[in-house]
XYZ file of C-alpha atoms in Angstrom:
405
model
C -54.731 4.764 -66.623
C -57.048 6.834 -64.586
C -59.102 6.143 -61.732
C -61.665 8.331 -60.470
C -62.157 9.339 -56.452
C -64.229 6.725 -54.972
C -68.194 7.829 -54.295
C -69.086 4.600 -52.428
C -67.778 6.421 -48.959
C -70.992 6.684 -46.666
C -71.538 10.492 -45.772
C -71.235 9.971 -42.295
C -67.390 9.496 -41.600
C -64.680 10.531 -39.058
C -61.494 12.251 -40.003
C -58.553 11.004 -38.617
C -54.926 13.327 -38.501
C -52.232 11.225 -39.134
C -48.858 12.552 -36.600
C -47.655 9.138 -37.297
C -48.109 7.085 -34.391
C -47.924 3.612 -35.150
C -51.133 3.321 -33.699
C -52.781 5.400 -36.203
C -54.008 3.014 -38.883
C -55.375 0.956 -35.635
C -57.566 4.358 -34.781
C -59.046 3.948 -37.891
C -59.692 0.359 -37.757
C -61.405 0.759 -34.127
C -63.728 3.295 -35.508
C -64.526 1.319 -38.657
C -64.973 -1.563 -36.134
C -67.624 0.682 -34.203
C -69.937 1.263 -36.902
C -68.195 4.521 -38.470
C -66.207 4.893 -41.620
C -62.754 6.941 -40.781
C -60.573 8.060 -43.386
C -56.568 8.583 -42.383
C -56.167 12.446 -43.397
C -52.788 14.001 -43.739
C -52.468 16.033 -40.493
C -51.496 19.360 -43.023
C -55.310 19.689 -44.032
C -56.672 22.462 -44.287
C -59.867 23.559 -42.093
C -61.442 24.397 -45.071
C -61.407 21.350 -46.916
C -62.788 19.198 -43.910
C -65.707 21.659 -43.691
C -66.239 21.172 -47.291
C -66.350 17.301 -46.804
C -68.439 17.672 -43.287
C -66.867 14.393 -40.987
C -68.899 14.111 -37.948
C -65.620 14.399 -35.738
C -62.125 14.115 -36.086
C -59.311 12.324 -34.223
C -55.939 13.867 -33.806
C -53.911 10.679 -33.672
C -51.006 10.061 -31.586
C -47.181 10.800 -32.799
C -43.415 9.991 -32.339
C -42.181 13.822 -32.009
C -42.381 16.505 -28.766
C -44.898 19.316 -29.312
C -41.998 21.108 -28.061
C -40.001 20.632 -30.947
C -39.807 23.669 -33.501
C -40.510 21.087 -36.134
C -42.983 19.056 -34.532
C -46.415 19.154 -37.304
C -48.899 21.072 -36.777
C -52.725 21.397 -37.974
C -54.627 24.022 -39.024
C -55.725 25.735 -35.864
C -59.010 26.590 -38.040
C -59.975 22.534 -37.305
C -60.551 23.640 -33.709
C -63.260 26.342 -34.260
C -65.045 24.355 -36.807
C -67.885 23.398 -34.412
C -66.843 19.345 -34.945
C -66.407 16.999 -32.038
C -62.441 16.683 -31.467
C -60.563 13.854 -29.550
C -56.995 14.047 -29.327
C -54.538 11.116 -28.539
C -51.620 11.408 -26.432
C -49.417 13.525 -28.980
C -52.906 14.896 -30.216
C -53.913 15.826 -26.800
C -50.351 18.088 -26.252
C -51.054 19.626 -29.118
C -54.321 20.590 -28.499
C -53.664 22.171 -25.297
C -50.529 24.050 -27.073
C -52.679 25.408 -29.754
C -55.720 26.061 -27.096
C -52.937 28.106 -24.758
C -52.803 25.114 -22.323
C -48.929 24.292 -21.211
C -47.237 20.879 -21.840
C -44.337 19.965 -20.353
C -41.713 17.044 -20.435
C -42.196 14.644 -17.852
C -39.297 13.456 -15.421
C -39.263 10.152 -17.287
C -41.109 8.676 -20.728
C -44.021 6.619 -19.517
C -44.377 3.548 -21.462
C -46.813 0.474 -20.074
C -49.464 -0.257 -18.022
C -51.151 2.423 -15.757
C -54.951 2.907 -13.694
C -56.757 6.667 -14.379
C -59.320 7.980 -11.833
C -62.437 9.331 -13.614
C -62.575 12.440 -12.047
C -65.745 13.796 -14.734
C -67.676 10.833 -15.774
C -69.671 13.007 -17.873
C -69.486 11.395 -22.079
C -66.113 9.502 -22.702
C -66.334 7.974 -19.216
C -70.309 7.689 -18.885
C -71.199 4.519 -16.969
C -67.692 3.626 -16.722
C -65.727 2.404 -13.583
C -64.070 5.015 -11.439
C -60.949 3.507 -11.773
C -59.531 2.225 -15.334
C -56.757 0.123 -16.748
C -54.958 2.198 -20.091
C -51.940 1.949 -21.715
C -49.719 5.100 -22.083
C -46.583 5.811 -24.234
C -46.017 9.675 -23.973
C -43.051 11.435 -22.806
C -44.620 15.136 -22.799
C -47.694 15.667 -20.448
C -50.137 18.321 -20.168
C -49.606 20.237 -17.476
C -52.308 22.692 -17.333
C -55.509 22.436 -19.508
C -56.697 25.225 -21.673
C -59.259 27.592 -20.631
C -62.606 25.904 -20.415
C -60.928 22.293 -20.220
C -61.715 20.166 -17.235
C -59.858 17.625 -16.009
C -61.134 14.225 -16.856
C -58.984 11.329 -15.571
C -55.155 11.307 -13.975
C -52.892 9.088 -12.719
C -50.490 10.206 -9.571
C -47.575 10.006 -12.499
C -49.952 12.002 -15.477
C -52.477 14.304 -13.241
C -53.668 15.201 -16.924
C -55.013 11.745 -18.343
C -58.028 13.047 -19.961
C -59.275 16.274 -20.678
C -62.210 18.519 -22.312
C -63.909 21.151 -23.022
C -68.045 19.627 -22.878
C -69.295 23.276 -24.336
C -67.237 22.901 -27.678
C -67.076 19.272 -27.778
C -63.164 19.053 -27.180
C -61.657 16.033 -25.658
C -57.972 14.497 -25.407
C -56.704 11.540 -23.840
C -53.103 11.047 -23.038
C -53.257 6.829 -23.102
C -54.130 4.740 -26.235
C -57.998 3.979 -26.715
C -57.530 1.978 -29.794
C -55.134 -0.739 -28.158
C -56.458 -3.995 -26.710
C -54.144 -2.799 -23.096
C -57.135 -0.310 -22.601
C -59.708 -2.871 -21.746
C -62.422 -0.492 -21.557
C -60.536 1.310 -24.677
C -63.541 0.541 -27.520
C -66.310 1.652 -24.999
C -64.178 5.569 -24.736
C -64.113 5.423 -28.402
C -67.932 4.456 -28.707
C -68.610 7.596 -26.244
C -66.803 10.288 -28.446
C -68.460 8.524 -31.835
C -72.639 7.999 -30.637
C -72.136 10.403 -27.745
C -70.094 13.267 -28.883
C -70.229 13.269 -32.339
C -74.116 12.006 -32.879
C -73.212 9.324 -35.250
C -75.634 6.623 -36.251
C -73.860 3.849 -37.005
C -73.951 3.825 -41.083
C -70.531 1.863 -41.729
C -71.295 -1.749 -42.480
C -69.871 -4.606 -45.173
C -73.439 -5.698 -46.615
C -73.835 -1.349 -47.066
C -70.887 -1.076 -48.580
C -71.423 -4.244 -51.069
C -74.550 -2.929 -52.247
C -73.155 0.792 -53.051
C -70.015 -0.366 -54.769
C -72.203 -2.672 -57.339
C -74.392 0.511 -57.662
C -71.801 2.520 -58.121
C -69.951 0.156 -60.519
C -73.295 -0.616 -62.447
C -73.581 2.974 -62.974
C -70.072 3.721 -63.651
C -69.476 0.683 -66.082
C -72.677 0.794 -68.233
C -72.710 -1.291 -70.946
C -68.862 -1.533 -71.227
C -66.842 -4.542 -70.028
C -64.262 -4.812 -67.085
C -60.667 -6.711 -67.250
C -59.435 -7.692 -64.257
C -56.149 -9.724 -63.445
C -57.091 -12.631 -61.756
C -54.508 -14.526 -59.311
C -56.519 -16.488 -57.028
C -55.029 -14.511 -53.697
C -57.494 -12.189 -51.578
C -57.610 -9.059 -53.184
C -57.968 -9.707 -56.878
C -60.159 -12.938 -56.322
C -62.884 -10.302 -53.691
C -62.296 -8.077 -56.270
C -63.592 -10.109 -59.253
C -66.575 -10.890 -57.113
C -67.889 -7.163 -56.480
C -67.512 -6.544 -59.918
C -68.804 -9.511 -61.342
C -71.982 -9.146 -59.206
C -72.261 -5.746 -60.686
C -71.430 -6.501 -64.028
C -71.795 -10.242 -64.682
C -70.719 -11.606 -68.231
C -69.225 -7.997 -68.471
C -66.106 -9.094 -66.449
C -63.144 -10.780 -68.022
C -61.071 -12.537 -65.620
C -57.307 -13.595 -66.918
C -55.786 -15.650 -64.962
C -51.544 -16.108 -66.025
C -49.928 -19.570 -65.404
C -46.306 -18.558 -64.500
C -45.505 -22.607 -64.022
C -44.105 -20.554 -60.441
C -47.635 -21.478 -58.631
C -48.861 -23.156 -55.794
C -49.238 -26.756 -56.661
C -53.200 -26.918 -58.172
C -53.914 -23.750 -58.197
C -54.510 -22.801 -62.119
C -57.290 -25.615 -61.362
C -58.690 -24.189 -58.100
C -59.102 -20.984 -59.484
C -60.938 -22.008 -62.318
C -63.275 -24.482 -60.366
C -63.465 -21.633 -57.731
C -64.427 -18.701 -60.669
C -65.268 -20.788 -63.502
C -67.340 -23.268 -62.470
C -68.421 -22.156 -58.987
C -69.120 -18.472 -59.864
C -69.975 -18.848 -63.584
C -67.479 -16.224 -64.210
C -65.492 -15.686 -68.015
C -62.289 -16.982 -67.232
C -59.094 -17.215 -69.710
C -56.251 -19.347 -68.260
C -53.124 -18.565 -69.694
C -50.777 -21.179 -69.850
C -47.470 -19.484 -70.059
C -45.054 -21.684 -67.834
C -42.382 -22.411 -70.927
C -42.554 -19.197 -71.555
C -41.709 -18.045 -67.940
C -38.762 -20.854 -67.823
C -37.309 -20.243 -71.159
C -37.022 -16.679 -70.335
C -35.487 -17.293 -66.624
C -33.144 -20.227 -67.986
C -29.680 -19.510 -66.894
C -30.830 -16.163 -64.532
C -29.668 -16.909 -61.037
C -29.934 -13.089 -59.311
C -33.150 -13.126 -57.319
C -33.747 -9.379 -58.368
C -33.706 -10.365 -61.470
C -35.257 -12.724 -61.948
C -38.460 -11.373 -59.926
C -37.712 -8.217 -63.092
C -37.550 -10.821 -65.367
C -41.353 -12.412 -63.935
C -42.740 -9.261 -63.515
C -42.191 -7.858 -67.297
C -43.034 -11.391 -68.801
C -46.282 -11.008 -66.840
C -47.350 -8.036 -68.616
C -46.293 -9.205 -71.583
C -48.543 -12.244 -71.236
C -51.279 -10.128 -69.952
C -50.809 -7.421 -72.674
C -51.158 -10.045 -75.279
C -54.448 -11.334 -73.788
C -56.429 -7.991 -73.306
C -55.332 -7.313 -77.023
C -57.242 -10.801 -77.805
C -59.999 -9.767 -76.119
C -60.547 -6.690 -78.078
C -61.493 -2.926 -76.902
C -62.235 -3.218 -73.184
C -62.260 0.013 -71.192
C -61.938 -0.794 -67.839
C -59.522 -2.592 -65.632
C -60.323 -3.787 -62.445
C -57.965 -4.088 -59.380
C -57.408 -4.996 -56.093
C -55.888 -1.963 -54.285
C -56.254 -1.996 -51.066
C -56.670 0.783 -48.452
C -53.231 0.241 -45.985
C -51.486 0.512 -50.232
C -52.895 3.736 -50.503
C -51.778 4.815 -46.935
C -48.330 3.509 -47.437
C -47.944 5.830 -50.733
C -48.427 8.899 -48.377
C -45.729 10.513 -45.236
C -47.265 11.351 -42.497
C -44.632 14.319 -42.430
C -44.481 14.654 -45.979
C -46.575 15.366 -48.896
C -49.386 12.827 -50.543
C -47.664 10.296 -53.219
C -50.546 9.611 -56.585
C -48.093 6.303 -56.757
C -49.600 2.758 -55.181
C -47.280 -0.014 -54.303
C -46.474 -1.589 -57.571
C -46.823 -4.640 -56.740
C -51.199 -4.516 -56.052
C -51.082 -2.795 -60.106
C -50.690 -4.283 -62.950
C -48.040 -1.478 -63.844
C -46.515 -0.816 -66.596
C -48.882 -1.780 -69.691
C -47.974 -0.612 -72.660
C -49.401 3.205 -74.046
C -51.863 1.138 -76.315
C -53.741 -0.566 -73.796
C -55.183 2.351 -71.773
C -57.707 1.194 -69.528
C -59.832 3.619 -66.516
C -59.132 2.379 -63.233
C -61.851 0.178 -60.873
C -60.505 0.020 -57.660
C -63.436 -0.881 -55.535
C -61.665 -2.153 -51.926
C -59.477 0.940 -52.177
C -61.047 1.963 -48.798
C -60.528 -1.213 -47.472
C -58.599 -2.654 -44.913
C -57.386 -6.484 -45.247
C -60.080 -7.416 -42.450
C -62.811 -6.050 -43.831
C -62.107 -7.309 -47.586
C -62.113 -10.970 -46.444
C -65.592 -9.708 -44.435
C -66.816 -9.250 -48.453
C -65.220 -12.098 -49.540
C -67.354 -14.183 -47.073
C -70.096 -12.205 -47.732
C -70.003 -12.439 -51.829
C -69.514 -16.693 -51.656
C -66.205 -16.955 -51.548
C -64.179 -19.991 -50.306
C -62.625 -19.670 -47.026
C -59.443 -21.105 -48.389
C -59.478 -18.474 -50.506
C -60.542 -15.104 -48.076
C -58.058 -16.570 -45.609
C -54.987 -17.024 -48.403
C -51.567 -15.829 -47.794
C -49.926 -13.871 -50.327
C -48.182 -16.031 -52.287
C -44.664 -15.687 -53.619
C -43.433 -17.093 -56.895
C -40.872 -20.151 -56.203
C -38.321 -19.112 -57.907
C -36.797 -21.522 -60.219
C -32.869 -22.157 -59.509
């Protein structure tokens, strides 16, 4: 199967280095939340790539390691001199004063909770903003003395360093957490570095992004037709609806009885797709199958092997039915695509198995629609909503199979 790279991204976005924080992923949900698309980068890339793809700023995200460490990662130091607005985050700060000739130093003890800044420079990240602020910090490095051309922004009496920058070249770094809800004034920071800083103008919104992806699909599909494995959870059931308003009769939905179900739900998905949407449904009943071929199993792992290969099977058997179709849609979803990658380690082309319908067999090749791929789970229910959907259905918990004893 192949799957092109996704052309519905808007062009104004914001790159964000991944150090692996477990903040990061929020980072890029605050900005997305703020009117700009952000895309998690691996913090490796190279300065000339990112110029190539012009983001309106980047974010160096926070991280578990010491910038002191021999091994700690490292970005290009090209990503500095590009001419981009640049906010780093606690680790991201450090290691923008290392790579600027700044000094950072350990602290006495790790500072973990609560704490009040003084805005010393109220000039962008803290215009209009209180002189005194409430952030959360979790650092156990600090920056001890700024780079040349860095003023200092904020401190506490603990972290004398709290913010940072450099106005002429557009450099800033924080040592507390924006993105968390503990900063109270957190999203308004953020908002300075993105309309401030960076000039963006807000392009990142659900009813934009609906109406490129069914341009986009439109275009791509043609006058082909689209399979797409239907389950009735969130992702496959938003899914269906982008493409089918793309598309229309084009889409074949095929939706797999396993007898292993939520009580109902073969019939609330077709009154839901069928009758609701006036989408081309096939219903699968395939529950004796499924118990016939789990009779006398009693491993778990097995039998969720045993489920997962009689599910293709089933499925196989239907796209044959339904003759030559050249595209499959699916509901991969952006945090799938992030968890396929290391934050210290090279990018994975593998997706959590269980959002693909893996392992088809070599005669049923199908191209790849993955239109939520960019996603996160928020802002796919936001479509859901947005395309019709039940909210039984945009608010559904995955579902696991009961498995039979």
């Amino acid at each position: 199967m192949t799957s092109p790279a996704a052309d519905s991204r808007p062009a104004e976005w914001i790159a964000v280095l991944d150090f692996g924080s477990q903040y990061t992923r929020l980072i890029a949900r605050r900005i997305r939340e703020l009117g700009v698309f952000s895309e998690l980068v691996h913090h490796d890339v190279s300065a000339g790539e990112l110029r190539e793809r012009r983001p309106a700023g980047i974010v160096l995200s926070g991280g578990p390691r010491s910038v002191k460490e021999g091994e700690a990662p490292r970005c290009d130091p090209g990503l500095l001199e590009l001419g981009v607005p640049v906010l780093g985050i606690c680790y991201g700060m450090q290691l923008m004063a290392v790579m600027l000739g700044g000094e950072v130093t350990r602290g006495e003890r790790r500072e973990y909770g609560p704490a009040r800044v003084k805005v010393r420079e109220p000039d962008v990240l803290f215009r209009d903003l209180p002189e005194e602020l409430e952030v959360w910090m979790s650092h156990g490095d600090r920056v001890a003395r700024p780079p040349e051309g860095f003023a200092v922004l904020a401190g506490t009496d603990d972290c004398p360093v709290a913010a940072m920058g450099d106005l002429r070249r557009r450099l800033f770094g924080l040592q507390f957490h924006p993105e968390v809800v503990h900063t109270p004034r957190g999203r308004e920071i953020l908002h300075r570095f993105l309309y401030d800083a960076c000039g963006c103008r807000g392009t990142w919104s659900m009813p934009d992004f609906i109406h490129r992806s069914v341009e986009q699909i439109r275009k791509r599909v043609g006058s082909e037709h689209v399979l797409c494995g239907l389950s009735g959870g969130v992702d496959s059931s938003v899914t269906a609806a982008l493409v089918h308003r793309a598309v229309g009769d084009q889409l074949h939905c095929v939706f797999v009885d396993t007898g292993l179900l939520r009580a109902g739900e073969a019939a609330e998905v077709k009154e839901v797709f069928e009758k609701g949407m006036g989408m081309d449904l096939h219903v699968v009943d395939a529950a004796e199958l499924f118990f016939q071929r789990l009779r006398g199993v009693t491993d778990p792992e097995e039998k969720r092997r045993i489920i997962g290969a009689t599910f293709i099977d089933v499925f196989s058997a239907e796209a044959r039915r339904l003759g030559r179709i050249r595209f499959l849609a699916q509901g991969t979803l952006y945090p799938d695509v992030i968890e396929s990658r290391s934050p210290t380690g090279g990018p994975s082309a593998t997706i959590k198995s269980h959002h693909n319908v893996g392992g088809l067999p070599p005669d049923l090749q199908f191209e790849l629609i993955e239109p939520l791929r960019d996603l996160f789970k928020d802002e796919v229910r936001e479509i859901g909503r947005r395309l019709g959907l039940p909210e039984h259905i945009v608010h559904r918990q995955q579902h696991r199979e009961r498995l039979p004893d």
